[in-house]
Tab-separated table of N, CA and C in Angstrom:
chain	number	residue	atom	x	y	z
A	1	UNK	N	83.177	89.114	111.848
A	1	UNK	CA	82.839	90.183	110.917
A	1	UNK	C	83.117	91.524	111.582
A	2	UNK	N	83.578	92.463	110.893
A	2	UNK	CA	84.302	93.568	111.542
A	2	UNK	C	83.492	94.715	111.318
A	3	UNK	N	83.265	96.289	111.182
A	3	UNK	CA	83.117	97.334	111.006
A	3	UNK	C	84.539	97.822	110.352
A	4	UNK	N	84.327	98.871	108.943
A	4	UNK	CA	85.725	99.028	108.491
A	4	UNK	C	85.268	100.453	108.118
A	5	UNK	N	85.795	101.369	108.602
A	5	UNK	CA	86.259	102.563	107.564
A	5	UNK	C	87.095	102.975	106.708
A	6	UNK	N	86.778	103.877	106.146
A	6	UNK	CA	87.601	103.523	104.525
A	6	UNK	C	87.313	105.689	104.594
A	7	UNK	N	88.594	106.173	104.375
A	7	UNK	CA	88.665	107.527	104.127
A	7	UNK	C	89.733	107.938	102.713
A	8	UNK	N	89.469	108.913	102.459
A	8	UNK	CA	90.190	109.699	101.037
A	8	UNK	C	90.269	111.100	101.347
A	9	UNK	N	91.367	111.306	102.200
A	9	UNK	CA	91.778	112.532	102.518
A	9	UNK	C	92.596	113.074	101.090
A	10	UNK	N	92.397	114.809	101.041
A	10	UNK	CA	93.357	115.458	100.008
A	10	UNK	C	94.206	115.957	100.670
A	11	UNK	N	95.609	116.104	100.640
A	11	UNK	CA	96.634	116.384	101.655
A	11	UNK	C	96.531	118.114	101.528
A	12	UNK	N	96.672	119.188	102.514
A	12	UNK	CA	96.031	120.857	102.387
A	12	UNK	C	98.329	120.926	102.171
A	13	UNK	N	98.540	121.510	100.884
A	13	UNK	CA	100.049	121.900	100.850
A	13	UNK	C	100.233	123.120	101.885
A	14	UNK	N	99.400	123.642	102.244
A	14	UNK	CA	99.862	124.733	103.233
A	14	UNK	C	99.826	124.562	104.828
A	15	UNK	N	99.234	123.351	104.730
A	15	UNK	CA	99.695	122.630	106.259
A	15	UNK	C	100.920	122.870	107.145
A	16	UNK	N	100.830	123.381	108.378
A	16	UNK	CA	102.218	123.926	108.871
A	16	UNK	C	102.130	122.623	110.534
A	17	UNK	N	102.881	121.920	110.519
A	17	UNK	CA	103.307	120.816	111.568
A	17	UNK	C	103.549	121.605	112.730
A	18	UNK	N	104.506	122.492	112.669
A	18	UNK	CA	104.621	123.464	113.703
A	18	UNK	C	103.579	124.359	114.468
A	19	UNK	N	102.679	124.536	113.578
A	19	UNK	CA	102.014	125.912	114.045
A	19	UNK	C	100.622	124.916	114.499
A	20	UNK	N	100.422	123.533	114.202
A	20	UNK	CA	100.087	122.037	114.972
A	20	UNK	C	100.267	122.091	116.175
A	21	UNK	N	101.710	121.988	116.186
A	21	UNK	CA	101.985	121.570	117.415
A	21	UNK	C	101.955	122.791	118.466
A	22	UNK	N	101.550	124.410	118.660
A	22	UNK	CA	101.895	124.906	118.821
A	22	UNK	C	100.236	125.662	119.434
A	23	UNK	N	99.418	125.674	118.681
A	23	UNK	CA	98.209	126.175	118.356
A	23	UNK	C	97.159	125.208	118.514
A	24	UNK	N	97.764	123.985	118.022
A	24	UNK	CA	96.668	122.787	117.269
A	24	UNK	C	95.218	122.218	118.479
A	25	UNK	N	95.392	122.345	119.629
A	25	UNK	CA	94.537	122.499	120.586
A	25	UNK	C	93.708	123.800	120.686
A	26	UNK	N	93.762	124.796	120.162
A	26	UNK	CA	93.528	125.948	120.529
A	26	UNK	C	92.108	125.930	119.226
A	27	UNK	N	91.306	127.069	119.667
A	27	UNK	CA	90.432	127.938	119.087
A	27	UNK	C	90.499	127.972	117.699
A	28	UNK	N	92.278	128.342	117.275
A	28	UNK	CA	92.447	128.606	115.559
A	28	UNK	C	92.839	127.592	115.279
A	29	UNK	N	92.467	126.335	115.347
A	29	UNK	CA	93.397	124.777	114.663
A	29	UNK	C	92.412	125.143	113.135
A	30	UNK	N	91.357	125.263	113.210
A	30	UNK	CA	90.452	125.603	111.663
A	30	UNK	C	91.684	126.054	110.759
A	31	UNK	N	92.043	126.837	111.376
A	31	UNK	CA	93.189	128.012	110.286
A	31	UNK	C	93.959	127.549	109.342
A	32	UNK	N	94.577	125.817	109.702
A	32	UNK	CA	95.467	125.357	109.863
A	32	UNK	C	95.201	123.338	109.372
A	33	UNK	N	94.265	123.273	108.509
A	33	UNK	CA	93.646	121.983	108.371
A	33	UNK	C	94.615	121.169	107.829
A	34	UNK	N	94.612	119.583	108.493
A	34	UNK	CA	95.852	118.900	107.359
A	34	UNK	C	95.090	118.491	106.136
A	35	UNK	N	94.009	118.388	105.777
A	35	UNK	CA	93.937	118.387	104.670
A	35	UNK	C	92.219	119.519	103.864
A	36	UNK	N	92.568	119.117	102.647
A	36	UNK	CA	91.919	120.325	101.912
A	36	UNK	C	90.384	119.177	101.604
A	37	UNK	N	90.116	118.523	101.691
A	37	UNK	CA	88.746	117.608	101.429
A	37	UNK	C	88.935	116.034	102.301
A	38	UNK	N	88.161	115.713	102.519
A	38	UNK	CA	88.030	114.204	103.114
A	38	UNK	C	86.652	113.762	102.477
A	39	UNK	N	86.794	112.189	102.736
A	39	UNK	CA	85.450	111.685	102.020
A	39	UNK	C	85.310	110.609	103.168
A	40	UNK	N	84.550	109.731	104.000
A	40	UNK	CA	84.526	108.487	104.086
A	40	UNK	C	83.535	108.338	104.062
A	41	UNK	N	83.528	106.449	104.243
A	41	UNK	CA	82.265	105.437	104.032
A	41	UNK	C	83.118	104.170	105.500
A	42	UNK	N	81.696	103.822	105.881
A	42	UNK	CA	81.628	102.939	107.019
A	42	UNK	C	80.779	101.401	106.325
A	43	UNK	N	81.424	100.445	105.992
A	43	UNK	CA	81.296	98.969	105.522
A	43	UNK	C	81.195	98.195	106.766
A	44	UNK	N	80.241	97.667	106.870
A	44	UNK	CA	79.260	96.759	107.626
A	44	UNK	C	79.858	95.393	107.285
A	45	UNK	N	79.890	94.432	108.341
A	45	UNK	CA	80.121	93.262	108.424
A	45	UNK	C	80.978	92.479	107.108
A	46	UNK	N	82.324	92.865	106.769
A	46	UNK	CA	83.171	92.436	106.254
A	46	UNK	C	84.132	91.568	107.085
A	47	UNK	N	84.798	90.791	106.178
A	47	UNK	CA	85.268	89.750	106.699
A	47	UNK	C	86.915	89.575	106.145
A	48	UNK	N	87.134	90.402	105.341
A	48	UNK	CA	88.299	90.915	105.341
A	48	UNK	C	88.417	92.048	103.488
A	49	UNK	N	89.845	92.396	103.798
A	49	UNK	CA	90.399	93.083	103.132
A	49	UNK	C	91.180	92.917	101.899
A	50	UNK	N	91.612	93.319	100.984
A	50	UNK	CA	93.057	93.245	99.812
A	50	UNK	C	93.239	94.592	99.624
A	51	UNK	N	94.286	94.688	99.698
A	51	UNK	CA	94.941	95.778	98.848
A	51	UNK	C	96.343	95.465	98.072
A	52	UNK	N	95.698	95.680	96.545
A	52	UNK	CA	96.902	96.173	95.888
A	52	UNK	C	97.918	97.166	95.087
A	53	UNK	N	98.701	97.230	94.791
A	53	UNK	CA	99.452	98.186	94.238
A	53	UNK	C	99.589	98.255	92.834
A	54	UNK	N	99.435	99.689	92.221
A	54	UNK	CA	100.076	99.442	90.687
A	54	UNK	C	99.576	97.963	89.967
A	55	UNK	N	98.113	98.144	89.879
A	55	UNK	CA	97.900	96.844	88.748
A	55	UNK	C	97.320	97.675	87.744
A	56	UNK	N	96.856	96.943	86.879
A	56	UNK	CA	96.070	97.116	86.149
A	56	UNK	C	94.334	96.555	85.959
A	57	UNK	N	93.325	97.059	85.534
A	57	UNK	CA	92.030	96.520	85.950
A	57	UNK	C	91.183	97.379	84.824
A	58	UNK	N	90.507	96.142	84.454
A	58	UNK	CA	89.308	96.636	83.407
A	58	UNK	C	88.024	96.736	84.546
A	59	UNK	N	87.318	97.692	83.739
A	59	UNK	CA	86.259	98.699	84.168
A	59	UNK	C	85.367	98.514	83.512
A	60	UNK	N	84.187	97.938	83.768
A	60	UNK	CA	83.190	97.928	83.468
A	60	UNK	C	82.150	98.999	83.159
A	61	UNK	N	81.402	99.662	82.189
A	61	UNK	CA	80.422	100.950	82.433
A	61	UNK	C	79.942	100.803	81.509
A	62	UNK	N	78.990	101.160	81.405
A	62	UNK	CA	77.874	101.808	79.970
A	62	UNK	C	77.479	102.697	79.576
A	63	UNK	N	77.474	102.760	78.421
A	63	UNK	CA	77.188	103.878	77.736
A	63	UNK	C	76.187	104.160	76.419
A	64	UNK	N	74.700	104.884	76.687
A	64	UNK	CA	73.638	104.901	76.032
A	64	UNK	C	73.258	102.983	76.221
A	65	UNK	N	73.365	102.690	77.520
A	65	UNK	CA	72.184	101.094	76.964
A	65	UNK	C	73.383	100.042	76.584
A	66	UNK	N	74.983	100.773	76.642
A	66	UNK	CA	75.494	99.673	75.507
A	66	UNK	C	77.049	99.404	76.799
A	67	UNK	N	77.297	98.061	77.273
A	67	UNK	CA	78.258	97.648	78.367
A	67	UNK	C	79.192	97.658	77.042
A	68	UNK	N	80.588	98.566	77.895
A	68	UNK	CA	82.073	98.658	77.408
A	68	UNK	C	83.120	98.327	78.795
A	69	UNK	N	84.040	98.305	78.178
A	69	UNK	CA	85.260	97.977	78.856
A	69	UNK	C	86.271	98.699	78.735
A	70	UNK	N	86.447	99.087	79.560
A	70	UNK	CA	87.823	100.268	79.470
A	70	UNK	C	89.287	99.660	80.451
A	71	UNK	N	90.603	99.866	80.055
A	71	UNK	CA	91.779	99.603	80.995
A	71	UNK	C	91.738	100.599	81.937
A	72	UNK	N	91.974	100.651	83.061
A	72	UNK	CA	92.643	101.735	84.125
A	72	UNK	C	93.815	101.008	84.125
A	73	UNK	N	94.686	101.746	84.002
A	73	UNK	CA	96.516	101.436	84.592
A	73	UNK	C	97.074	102.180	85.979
A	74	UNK	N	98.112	101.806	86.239
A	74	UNK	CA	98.429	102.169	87.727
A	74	UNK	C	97.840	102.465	88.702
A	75	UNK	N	96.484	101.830	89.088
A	75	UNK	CA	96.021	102.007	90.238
A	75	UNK	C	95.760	100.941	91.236
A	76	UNK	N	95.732	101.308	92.321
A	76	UNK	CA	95.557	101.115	93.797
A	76	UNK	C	93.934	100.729	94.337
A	77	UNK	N	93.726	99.312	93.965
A	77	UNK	CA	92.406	99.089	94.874
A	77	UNK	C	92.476	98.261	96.033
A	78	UNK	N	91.293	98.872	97.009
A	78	UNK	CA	91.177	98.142	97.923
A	78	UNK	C	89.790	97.077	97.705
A	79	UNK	N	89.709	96.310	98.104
A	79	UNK	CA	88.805	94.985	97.480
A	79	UNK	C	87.973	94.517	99.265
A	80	UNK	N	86.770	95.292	99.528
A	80	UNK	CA	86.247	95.071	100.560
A	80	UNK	C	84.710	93.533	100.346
A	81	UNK	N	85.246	92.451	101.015
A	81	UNK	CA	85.084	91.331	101.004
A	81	UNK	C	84.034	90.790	101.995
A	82	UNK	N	83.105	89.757	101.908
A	82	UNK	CA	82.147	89.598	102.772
A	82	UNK	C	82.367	87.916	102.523
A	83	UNK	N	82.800	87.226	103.426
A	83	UNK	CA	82.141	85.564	102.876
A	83	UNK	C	83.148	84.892	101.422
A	84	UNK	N	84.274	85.931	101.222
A	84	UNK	CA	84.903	85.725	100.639
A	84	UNK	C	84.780	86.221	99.011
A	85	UNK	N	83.886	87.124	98.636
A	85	UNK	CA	82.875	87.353	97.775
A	85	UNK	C	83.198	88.950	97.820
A	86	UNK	N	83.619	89.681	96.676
A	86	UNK	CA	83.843	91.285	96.931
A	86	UNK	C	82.481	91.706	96.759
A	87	UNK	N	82.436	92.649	97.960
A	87	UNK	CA	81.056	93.473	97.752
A	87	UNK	C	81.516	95.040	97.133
A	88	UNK	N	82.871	95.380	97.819
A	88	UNK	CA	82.979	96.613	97.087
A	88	UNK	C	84.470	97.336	96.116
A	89	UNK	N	84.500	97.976	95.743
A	89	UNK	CA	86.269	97.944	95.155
A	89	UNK	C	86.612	99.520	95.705
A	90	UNK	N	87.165	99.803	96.107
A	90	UNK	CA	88.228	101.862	95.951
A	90	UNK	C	89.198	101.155	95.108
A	91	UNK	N	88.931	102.340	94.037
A	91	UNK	CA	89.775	102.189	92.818
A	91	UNK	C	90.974	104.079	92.821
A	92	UNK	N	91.990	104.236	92.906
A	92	UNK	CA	92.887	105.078	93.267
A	92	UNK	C	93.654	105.007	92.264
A	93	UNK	N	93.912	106.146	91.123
A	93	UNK	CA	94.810	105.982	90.635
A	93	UNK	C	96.532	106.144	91.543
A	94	UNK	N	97.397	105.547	91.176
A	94	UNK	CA	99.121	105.268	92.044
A	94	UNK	C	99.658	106.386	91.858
A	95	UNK	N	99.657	107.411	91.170
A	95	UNK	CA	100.216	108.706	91.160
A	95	UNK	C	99.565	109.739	91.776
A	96	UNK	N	98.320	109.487	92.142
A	96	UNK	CA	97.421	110.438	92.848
A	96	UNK	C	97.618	109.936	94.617
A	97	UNK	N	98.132	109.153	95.135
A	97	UNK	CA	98.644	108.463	96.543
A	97	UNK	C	99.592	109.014	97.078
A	98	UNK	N	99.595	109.814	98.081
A	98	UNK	CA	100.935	110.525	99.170
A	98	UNK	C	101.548	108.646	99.764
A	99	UNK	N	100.367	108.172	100.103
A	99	UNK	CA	100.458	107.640	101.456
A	99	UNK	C	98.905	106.604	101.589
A	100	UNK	N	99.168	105.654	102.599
A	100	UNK	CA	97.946	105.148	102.756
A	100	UNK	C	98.198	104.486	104.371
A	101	UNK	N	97.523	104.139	105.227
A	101	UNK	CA	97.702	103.807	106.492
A	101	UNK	C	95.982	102.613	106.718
A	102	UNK	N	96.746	101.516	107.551
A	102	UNK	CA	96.015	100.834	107.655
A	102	UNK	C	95.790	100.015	109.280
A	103	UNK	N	95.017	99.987	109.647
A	103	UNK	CA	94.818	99.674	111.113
A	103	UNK	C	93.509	98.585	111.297
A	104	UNK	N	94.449	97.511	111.629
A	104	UNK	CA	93.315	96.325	111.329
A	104	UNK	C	93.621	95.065	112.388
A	105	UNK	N	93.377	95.690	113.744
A	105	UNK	CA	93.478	94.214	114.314
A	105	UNK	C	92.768	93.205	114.729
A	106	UNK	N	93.494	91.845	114.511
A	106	UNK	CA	92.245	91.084	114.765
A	106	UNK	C	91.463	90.735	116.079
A	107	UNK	N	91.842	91.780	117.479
A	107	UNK	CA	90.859	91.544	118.580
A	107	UNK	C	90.069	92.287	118.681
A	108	UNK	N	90.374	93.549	117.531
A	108	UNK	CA	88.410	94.421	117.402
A	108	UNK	C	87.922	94.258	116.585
A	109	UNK	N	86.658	94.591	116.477
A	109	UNK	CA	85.777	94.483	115.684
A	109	UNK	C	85.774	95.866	114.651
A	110	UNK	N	86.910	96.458	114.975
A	110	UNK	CA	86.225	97.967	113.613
A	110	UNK	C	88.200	98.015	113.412
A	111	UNK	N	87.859	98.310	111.587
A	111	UNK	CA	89.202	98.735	111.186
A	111	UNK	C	89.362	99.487	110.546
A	112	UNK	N	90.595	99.985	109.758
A	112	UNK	CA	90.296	101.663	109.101
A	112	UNK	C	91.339	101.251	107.954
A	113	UNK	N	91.027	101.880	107.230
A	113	UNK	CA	91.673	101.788	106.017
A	113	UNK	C	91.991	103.751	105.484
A	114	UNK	N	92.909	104.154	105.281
A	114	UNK	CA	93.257	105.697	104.854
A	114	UNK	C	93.693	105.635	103.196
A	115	UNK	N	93.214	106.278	102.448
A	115	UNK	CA	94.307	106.990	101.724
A	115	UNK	C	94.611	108.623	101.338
A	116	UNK	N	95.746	108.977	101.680
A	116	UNK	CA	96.178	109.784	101.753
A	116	UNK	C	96.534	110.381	100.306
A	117	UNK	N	95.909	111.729	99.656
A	117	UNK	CA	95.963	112.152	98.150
A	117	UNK	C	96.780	113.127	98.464
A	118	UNK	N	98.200	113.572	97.080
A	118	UNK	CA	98.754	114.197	96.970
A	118	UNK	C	98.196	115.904	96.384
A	119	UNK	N	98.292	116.706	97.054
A	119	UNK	CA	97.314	118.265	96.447
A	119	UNK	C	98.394	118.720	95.237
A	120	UNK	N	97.442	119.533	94.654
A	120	UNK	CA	97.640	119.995	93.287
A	120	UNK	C	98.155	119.419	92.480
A	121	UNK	N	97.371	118.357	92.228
A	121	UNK	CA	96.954	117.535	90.938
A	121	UNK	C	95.617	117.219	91.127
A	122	UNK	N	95.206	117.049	89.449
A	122	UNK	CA	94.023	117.641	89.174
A	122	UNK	C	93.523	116.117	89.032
A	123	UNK	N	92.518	115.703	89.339
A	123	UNK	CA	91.572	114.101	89.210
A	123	UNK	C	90.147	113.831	89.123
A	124	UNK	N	89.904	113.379	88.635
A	124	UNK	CA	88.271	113.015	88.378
A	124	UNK	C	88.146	111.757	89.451
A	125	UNK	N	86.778	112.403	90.016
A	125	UNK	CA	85.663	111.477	90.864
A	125	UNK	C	84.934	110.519	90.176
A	126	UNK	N	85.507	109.715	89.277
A	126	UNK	CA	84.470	109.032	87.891
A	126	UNK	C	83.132	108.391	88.644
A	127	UNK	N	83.311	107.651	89.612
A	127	UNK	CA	82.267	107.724	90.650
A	127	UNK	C	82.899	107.778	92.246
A	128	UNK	N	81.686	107.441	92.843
A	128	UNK	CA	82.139	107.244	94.529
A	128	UNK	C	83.155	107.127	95.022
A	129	UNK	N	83.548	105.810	94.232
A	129	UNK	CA	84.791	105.162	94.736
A	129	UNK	C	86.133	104.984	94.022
A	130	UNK	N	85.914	105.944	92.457
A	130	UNK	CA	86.957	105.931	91.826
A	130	UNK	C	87.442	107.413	91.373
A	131	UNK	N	88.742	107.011	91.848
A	131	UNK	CA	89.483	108.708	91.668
A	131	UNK	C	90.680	108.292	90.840
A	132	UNK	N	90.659	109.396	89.806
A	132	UNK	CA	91.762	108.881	88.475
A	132	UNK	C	92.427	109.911	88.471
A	133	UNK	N	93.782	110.070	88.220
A	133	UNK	CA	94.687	111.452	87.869
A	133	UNK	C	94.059	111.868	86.307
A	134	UNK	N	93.674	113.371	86.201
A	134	UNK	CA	92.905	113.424	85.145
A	134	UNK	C	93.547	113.193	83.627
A	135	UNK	N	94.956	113.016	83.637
A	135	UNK	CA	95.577	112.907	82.484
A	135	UNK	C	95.543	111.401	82.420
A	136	UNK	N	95.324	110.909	83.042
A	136	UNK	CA	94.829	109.303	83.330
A	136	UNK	C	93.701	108.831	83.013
A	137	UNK	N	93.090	109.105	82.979
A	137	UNK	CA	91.680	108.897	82.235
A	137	UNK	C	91.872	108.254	80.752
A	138	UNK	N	91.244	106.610	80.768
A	138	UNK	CA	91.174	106.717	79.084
A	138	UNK	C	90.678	107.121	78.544
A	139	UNK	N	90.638	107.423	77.098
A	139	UNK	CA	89.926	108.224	75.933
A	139	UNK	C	88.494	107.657	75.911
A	140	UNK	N	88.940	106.659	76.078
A	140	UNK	CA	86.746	106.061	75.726
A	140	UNK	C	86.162	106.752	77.016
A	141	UNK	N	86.663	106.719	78.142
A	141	UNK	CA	85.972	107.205	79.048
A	141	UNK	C	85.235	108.800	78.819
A	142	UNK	N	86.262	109.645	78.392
A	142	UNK	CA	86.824	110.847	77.984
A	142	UNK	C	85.450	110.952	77.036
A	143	UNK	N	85.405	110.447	76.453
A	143	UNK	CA	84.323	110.511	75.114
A	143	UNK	C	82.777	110.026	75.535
A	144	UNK	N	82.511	109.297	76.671
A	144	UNK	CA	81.401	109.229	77.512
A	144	UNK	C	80.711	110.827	78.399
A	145	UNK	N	82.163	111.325	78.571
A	145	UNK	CA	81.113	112.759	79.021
A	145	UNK	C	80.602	113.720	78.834
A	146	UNK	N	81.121	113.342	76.891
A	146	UNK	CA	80.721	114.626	76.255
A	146	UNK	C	79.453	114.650	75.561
């Protein structure tokens, strides 16, 4: 059973590589952030991982007392597993993804999971673990927050 981190960086577009490599030790690296928000979470004794690409996945939620079902399309979950049994999902919409990086070997005990968000585009936090491009959002959802 491993230790896994799991991050959701927003990529900062004014990021300069150069002025990194140049400065990036120094006093003003603040000046100069690679990205514009980060989020993580640390998952306890998992036993492994999935990730997939571009599926599709119904969504469970309620609304006033009453369980609905909604489609999400094109997104990216990771499926964090205990005993073979999902305990948790990151749900990503695929157009909101620069990038994702994954570091998982099997002689330690802690692994990391990244995804890397493209800036300026606009997305909803629908919860914790789900980030949707906001023109992505279905309508039933859409009609839950008003």
């Amino acid at each position: 059973m491993k230790t896994f981190d799991i991050k959701i960086s927003v990529i900062n577009p004014d990021y300069n590589a150069k002025y990194e490599k140049e400065y990036g030790f120094l006093e003003r690296q603040y000046e100069n952030p690679k990205f514009e928000s980060e989020i993580s979470w640390t998952v306890e004794d998992l036993t492994e991982y999935r990730y997939r690409v571009d599926i599709a996945l119904e969504l469970e939620y309620s609304n006033n007392d009453e369980r609905k079902i909604c489609s999400l399309n094109n997104v990216c979950v990771l499926e964090i597993l205990k005993d073979k049994e999902t305990i948790n999902k990151f749900i990503v919409s695929k157009s909101l993804v620069s990038s994702t990086r994954k570091i998982n070997r099997e002689k330690y005990d802690k692994g990391y999971f990244y995804f890397y968000l493209k800036s300026n585009i606009e997305y909803a936090r629908l919860t914790d673990f789900i980030y949707i491009k906001a023109d992505e959002i279905p309508e039933e959802l859409k009609q839950t927050e008003q």
